[in-house]
Short mmCIF file of C-alpha atoms and ligand atoms in Angstrom, two decimals:
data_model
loop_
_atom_site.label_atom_id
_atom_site.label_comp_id
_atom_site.label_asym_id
_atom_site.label_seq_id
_atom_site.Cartn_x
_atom_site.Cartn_y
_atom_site.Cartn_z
CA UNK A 1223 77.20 98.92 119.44
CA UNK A 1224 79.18 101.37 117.72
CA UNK A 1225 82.88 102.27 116.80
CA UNK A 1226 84.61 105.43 117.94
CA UNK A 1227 87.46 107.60 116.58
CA UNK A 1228 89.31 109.96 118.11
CA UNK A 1229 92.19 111.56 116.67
CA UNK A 1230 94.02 114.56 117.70
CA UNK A 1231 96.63 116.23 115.68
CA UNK A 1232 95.71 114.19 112.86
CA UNK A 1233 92.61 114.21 110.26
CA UNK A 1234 90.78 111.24 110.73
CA UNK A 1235 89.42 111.54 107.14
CA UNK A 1236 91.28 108.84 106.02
CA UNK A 1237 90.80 106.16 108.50
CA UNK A 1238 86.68 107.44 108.32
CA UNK A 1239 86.99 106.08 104.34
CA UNK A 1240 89.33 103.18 104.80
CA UNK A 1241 86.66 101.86 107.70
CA UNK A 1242 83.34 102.69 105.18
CA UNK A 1243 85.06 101.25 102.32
CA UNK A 1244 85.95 97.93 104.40
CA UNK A 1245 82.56 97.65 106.60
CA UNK A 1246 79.80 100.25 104.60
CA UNK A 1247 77.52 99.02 107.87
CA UNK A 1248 80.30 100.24 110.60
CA UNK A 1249 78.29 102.61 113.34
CA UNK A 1250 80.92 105.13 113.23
CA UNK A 1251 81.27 107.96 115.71
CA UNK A 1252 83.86 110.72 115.48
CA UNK A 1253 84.69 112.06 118.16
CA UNK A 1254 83.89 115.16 119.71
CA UNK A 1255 80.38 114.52 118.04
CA UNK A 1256 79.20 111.72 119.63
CA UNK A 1257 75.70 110.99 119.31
CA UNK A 1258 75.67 108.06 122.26
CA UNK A 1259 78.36 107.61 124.28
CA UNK A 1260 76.76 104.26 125.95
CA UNK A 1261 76.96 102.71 122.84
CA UNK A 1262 80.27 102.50 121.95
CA UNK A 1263 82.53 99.48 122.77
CA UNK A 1264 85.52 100.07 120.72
CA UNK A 1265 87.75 103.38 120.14
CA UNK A 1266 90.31 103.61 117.18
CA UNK A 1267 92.50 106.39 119.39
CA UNK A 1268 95.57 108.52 118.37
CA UNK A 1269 96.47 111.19 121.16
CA UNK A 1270 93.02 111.21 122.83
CA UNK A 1271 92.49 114.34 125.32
CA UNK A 1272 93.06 112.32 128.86
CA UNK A 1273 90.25 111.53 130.78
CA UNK A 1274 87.24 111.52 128.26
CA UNK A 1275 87.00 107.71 128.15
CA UNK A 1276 85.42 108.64 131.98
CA UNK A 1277 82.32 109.23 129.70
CA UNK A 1278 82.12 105.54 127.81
CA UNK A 1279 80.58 102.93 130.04
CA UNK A 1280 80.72 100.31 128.29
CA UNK A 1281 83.66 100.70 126.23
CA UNK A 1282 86.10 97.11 125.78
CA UNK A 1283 88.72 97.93 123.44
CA UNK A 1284 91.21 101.06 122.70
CA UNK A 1285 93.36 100.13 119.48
CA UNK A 1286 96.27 102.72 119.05
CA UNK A 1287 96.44 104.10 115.37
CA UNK A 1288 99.81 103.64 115.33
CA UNK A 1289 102.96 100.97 117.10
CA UNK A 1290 103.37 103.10 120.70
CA UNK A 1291 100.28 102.85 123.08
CA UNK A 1292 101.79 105.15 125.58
CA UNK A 1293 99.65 108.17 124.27
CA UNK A 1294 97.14 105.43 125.66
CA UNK A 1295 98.27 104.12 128.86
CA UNK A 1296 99.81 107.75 129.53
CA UNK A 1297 95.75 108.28 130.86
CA UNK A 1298 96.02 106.77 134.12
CA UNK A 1299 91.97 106.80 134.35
CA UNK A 1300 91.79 104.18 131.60
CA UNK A 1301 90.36 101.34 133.67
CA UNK A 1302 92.65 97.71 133.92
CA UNK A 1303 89.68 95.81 132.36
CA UNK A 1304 90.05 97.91 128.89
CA UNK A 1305 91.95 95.90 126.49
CA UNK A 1306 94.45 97.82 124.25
CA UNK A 1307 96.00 97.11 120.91
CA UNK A 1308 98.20 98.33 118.77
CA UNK A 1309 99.53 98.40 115.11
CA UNK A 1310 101.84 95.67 113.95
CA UNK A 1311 102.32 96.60 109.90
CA UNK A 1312 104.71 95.27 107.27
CA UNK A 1313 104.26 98.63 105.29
CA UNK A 1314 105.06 100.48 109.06
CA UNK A 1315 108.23 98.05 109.47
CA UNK A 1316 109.24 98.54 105.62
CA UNK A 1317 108.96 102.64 106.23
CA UNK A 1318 110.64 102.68 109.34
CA UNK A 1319 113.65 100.66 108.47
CA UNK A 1320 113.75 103.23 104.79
CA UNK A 1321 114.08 106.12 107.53
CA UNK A 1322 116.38 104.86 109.62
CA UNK A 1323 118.95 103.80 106.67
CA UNK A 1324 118.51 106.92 104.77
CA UNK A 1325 119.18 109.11 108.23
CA UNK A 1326 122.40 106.49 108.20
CA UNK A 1327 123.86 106.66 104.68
CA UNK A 1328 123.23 110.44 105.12
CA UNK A 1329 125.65 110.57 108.17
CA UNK A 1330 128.47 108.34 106.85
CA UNK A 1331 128.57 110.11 103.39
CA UNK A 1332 128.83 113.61 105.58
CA UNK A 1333 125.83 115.00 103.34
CA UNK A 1334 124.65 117.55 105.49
CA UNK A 1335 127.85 118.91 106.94
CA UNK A 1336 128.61 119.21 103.09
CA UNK A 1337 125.97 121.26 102.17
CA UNK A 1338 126.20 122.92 105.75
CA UNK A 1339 129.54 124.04 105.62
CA UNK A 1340 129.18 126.30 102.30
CA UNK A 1341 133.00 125.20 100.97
CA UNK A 1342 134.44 122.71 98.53
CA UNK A 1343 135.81 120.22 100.88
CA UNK A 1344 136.01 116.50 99.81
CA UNK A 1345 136.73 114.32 102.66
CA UNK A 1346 137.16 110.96 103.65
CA UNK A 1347 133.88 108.53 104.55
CA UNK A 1348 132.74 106.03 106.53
CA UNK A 1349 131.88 102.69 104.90
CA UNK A 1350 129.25 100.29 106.20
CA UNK A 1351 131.56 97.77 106.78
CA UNK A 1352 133.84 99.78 108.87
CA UNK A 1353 130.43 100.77 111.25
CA UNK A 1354 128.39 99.42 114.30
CA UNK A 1355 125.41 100.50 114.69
CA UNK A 1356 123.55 99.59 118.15
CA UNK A 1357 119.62 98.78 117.85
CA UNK A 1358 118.16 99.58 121.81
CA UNK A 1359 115.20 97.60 121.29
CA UNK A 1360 114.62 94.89 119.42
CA UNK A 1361 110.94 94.50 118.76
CA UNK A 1362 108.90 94.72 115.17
CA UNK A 1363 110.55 97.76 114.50
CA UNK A 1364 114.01 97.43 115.89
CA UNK A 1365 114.04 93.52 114.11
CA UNK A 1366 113.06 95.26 110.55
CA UNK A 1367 115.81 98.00 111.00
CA UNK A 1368 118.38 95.85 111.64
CA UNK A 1369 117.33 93.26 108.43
CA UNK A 1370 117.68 96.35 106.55
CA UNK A 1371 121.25 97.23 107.90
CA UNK A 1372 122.58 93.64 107.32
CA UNK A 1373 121.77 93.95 103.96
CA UNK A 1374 123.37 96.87 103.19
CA UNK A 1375 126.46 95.48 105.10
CA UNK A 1376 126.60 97.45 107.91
CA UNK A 1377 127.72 95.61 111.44
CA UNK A 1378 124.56 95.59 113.35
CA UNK A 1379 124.08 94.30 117.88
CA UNK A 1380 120.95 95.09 119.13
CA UNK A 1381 119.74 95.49 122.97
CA UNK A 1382 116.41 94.64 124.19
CA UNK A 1383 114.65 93.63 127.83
CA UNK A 1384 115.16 89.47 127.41
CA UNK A 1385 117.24 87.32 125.46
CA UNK A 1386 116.83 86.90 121.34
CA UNK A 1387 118.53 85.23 118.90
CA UNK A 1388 118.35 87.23 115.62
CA UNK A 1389 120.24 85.97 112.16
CA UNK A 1390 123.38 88.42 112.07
CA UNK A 1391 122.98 90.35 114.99
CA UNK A 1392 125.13 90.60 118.37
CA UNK A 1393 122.62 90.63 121.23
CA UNK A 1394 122.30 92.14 124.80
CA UNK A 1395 119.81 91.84 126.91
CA UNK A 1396 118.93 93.72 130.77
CA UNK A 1397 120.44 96.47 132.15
CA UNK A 1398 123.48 94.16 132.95
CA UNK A 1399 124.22 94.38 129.24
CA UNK A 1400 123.87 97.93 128.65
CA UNK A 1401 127.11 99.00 129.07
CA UNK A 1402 129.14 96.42 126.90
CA UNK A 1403 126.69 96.90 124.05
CA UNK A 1404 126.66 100.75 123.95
CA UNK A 1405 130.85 100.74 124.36
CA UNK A 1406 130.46 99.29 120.69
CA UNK A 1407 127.71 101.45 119.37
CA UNK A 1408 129.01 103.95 116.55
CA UNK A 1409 126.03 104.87 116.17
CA UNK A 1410 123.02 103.93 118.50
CA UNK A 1411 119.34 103.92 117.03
CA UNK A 1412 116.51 104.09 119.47
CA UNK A 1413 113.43 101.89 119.00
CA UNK A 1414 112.43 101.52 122.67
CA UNK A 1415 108.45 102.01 123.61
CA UNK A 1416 108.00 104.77 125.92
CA UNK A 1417 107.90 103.19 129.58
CA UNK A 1418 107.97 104.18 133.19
CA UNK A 1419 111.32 102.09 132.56
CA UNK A 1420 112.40 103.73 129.60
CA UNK A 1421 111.70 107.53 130.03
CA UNK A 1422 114.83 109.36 129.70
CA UNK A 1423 117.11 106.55 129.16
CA UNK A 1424 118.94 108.37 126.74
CA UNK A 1425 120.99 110.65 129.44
CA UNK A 1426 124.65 111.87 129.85
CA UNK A 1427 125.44 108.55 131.70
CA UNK A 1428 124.13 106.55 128.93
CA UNK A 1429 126.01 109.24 126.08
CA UNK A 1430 129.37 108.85 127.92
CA UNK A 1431 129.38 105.04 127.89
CA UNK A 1432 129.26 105.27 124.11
CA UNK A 1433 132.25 105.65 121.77
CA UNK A 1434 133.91 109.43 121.49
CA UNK A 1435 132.49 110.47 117.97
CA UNK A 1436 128.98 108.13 118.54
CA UNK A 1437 126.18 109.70 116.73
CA UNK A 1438 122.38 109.50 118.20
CA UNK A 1439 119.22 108.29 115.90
CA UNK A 1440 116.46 109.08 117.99
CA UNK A 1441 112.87 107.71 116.37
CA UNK A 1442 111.02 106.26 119.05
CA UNK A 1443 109.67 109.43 121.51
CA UNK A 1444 110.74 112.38 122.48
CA UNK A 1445 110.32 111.72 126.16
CA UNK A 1446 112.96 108.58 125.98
CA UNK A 1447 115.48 111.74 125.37
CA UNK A 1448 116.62 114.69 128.02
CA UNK A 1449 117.31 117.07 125.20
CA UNK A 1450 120.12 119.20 127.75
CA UNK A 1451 122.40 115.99 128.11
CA UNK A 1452 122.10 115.75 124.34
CA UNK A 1453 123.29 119.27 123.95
CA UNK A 1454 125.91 119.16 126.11
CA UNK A 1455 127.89 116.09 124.73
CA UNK A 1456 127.40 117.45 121.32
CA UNK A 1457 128.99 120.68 122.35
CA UNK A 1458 131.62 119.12 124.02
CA UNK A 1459 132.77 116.99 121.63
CA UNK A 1460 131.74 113.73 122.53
CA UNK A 1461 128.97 112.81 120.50
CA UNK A 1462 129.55 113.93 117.14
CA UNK A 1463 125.54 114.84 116.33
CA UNK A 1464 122.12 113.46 116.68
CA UNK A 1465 119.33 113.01 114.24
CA UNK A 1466 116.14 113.07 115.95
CA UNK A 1467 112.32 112.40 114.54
CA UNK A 1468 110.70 112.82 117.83
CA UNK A 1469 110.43 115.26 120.64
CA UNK A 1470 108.87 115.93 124.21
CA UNK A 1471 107.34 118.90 122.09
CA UNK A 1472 105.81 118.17 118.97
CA UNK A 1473 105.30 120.41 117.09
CA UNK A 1474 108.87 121.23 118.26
CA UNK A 1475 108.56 125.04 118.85
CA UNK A 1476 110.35 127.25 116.53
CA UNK A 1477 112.97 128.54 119.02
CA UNK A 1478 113.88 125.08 120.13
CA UNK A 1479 117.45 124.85 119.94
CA UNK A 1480 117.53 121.73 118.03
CA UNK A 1481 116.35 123.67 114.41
CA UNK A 1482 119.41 125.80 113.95
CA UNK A 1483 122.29 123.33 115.74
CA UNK A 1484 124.44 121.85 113.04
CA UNK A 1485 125.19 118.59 114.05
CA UNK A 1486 121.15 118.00 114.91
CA UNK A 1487 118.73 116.78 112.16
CA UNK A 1488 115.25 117.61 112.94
CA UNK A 1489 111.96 115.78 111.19
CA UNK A 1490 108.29 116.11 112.24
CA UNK A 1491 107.91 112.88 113.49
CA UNK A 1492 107.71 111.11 110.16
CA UNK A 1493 109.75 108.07 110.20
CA UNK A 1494 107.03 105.92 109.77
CA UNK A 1495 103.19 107.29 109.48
CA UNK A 1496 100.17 104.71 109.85
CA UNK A 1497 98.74 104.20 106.73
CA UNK A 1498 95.14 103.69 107.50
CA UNK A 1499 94.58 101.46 103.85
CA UNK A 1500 96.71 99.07 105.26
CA UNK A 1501 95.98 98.70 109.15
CA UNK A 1502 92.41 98.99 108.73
CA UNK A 1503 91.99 95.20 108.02
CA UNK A 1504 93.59 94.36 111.17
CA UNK A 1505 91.57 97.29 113.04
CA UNK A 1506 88.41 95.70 111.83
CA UNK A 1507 89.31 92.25 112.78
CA UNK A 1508 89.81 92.76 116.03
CA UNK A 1509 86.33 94.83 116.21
CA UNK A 1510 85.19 91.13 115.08
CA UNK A 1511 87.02 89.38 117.61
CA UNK A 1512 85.72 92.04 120.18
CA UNK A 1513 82.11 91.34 119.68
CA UNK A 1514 83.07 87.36 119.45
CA UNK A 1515 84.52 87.29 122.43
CA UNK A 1516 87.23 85.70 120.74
CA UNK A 1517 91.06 86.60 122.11
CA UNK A 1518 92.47 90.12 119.96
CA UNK A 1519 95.23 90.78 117.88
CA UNK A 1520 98.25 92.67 118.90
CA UNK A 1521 97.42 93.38 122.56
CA UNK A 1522 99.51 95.85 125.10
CA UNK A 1523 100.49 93.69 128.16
CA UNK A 1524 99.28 96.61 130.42
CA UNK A 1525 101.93 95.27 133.26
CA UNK A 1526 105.23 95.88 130.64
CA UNK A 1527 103.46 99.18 128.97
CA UNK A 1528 104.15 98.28 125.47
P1 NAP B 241 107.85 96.36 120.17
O1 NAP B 241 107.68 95.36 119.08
O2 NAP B 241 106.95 96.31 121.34
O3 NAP B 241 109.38 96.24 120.66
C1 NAP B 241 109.84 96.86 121.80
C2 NAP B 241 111.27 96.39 122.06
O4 NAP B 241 111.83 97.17 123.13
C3 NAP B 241 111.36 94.92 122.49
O5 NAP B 241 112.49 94.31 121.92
C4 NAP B 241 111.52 95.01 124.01
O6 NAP B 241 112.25 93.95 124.60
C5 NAP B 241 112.35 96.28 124.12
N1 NAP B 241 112.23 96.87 125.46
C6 NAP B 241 111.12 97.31 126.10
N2 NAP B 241 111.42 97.74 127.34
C7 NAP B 241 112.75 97.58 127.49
C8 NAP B 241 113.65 97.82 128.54
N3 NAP B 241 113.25 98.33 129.71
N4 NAP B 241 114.96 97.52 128.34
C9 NAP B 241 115.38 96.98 127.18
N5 NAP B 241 114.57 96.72 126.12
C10 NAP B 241 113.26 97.02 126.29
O7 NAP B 241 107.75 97.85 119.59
P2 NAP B 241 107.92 98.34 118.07
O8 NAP B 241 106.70 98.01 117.29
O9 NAP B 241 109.23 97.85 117.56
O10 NAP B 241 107.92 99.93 118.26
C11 NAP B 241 108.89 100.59 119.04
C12 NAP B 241 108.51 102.05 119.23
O11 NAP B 241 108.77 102.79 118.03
C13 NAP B 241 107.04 102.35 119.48
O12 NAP B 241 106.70 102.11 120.83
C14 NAP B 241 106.94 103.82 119.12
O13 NAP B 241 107.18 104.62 120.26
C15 NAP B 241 108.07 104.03 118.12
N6 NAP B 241 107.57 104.39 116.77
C16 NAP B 241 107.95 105.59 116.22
C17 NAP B 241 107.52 105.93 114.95
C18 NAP B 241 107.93 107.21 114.29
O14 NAP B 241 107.37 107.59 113.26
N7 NAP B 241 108.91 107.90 114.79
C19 NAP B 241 106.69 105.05 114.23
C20 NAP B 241 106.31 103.86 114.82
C21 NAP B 241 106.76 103.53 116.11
P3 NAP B 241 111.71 92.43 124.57
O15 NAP B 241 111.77 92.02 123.12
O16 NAP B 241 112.66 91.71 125.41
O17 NAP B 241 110.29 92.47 125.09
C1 GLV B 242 104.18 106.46 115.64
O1 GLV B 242 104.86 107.17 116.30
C2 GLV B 242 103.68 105.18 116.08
O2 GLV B 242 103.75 104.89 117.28
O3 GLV B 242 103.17 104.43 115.23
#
């Protein structure tokens, strides 16, 4: 039995030493050299070229190195019977929630139109109090965010798929509820997974129901986004910018439109990066659990796609 890992876009040295130092004995594989293929029952997968799992028999279990699977279940030959997992991390939540307030404080205190603008121009500023920001979904990550906001006294509603109760926050739930809790949304911070639900939710129709002035965080996936609708309400007027993390590009070429607009803030997809020291406990557990036959840790409900 051995353990596969296949990482594109990333160097897998890391998680290679974080697995040897935890489990010296691990049969590791990396992929493309592959010595058996038959032999391996479990795949530690970031981005995986669609298609190549064809070529594992016997394989159980497809953990995602990070929180979104759909690089995973974007492969529609992965068959139904393959469980898949992903990463639930306090170090992921704690990074993510860092990100999201800096991108916040940055926007209320009018940093980079400061420093954009070239001219001594004190203004007025917006004060946490005195904003709402909207949380569309309200998972680990979305929960984490919003602890973080509360404590730094901003007003914080969140929107997810079924009804929560969360200390502090305002919550909607179902499409039903869309509408009333994106009228109130200042600013609106996107934590969705990628689904066939969710792809391209955030559209013009979604943009106009929010405040004149609203600005867009955008750190779930690029695909969620259809980057002309964002455009055009920024040049119109109505949203008043975005700051965006991910993209249906990424890299995001260099002669994207997004690098030299104003009111956009670009980052390489960095809001919060696996660290493979801290996951790789739960990783190996569930390679335990696996070869148990004991129920895993963290698993995709294949049906709901996240
Ligand atoms: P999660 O725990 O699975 O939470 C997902 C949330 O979205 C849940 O509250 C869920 O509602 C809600 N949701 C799903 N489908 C919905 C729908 N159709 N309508 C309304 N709400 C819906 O996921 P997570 O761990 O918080 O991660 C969220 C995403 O963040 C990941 O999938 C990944 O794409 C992204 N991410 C980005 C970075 C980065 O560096 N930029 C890093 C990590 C993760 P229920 O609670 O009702 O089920
Ligand atoms: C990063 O984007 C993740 O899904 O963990």
């Amino acid at each position: 039995m051995s353990f596969l890992i296949i990482s594109s876009q990333r160097d897998p040295k890391n998680w290679v030493k974080a697995l040897k130092e935890h489990y010296p004995k691990l049969d590791l594989e990396v992929y493309p050299e592959v010595k058996d293929p038959s032999k391996v029952e479990f795949a530690l997968s970031w981005k995986h070229p669609h298609g190549i799992f064809r070529d594992y028999p016997n394989l159980k279990v497809i953990a995602s190195m990070g929180a979104g699977i759909d690089h995973i279940i974007g492969d529609n030959e992965i068959p139904k019977d393959i469980q898949i997992t992903r990463v639930v991390d306090e170090q992921l939540t704690k990074d993510m929630s860092i990100f999201v307030l800096s991108l916040i404080l940055e926007y209320i205190r009018n940093l980079a139109q400061h420093h954009c603008s070239k001219e001594w121009k004190p203004g007025s500023y917006l004060r946490p109090e005195d904003v709402q920001v909207g949380i569309m979904g309200m998972g680990v990550l979305g929960v984490g965010v919003a602890e973080k906001l509360i404590q730094n006294k901003f007003n914080v509603t969140g929107w997810s798929r079924t009804n929560k109760e969360i200390l502090g926050v305002t919550t909607y739930h179902g499409d039903d509820q869309l509408g009333k809790f994106l009228q109130e949304s200042r600013i609106l911070v996107n934590l969705l997974p990628l689904t066939s639900e969710t792809k391209n939710i955030l559209q013009k129709s979604l943009f106009e129901m929010l405040p004149k002035g609203a600005y867009l965080i955008n750190v779930a996936r690029g695909e969620h986004l259809v980057e002309d609708d964002l455009l055009e309400v920024i040049n119109n007027g109505h949203l008043e910018g975005a700051a965006l993390d991910v993209f249906r590009q990424e890299p995001l070429p260099k002669d994207h439109p997004f690098w030299n607009n104003k009111k956009i803030r670009v980052s390489p997809h960095i809001a919060s990066i696996t660290n493979p020291k801290t996951v790789v406990p739960q990783i190996l557990d569930n390679y335990e659990r696996m070869k148990e036959g004991k129920e895993l840790q963290n698993v995709v409900d294949r049906e709901k796609e996240y």
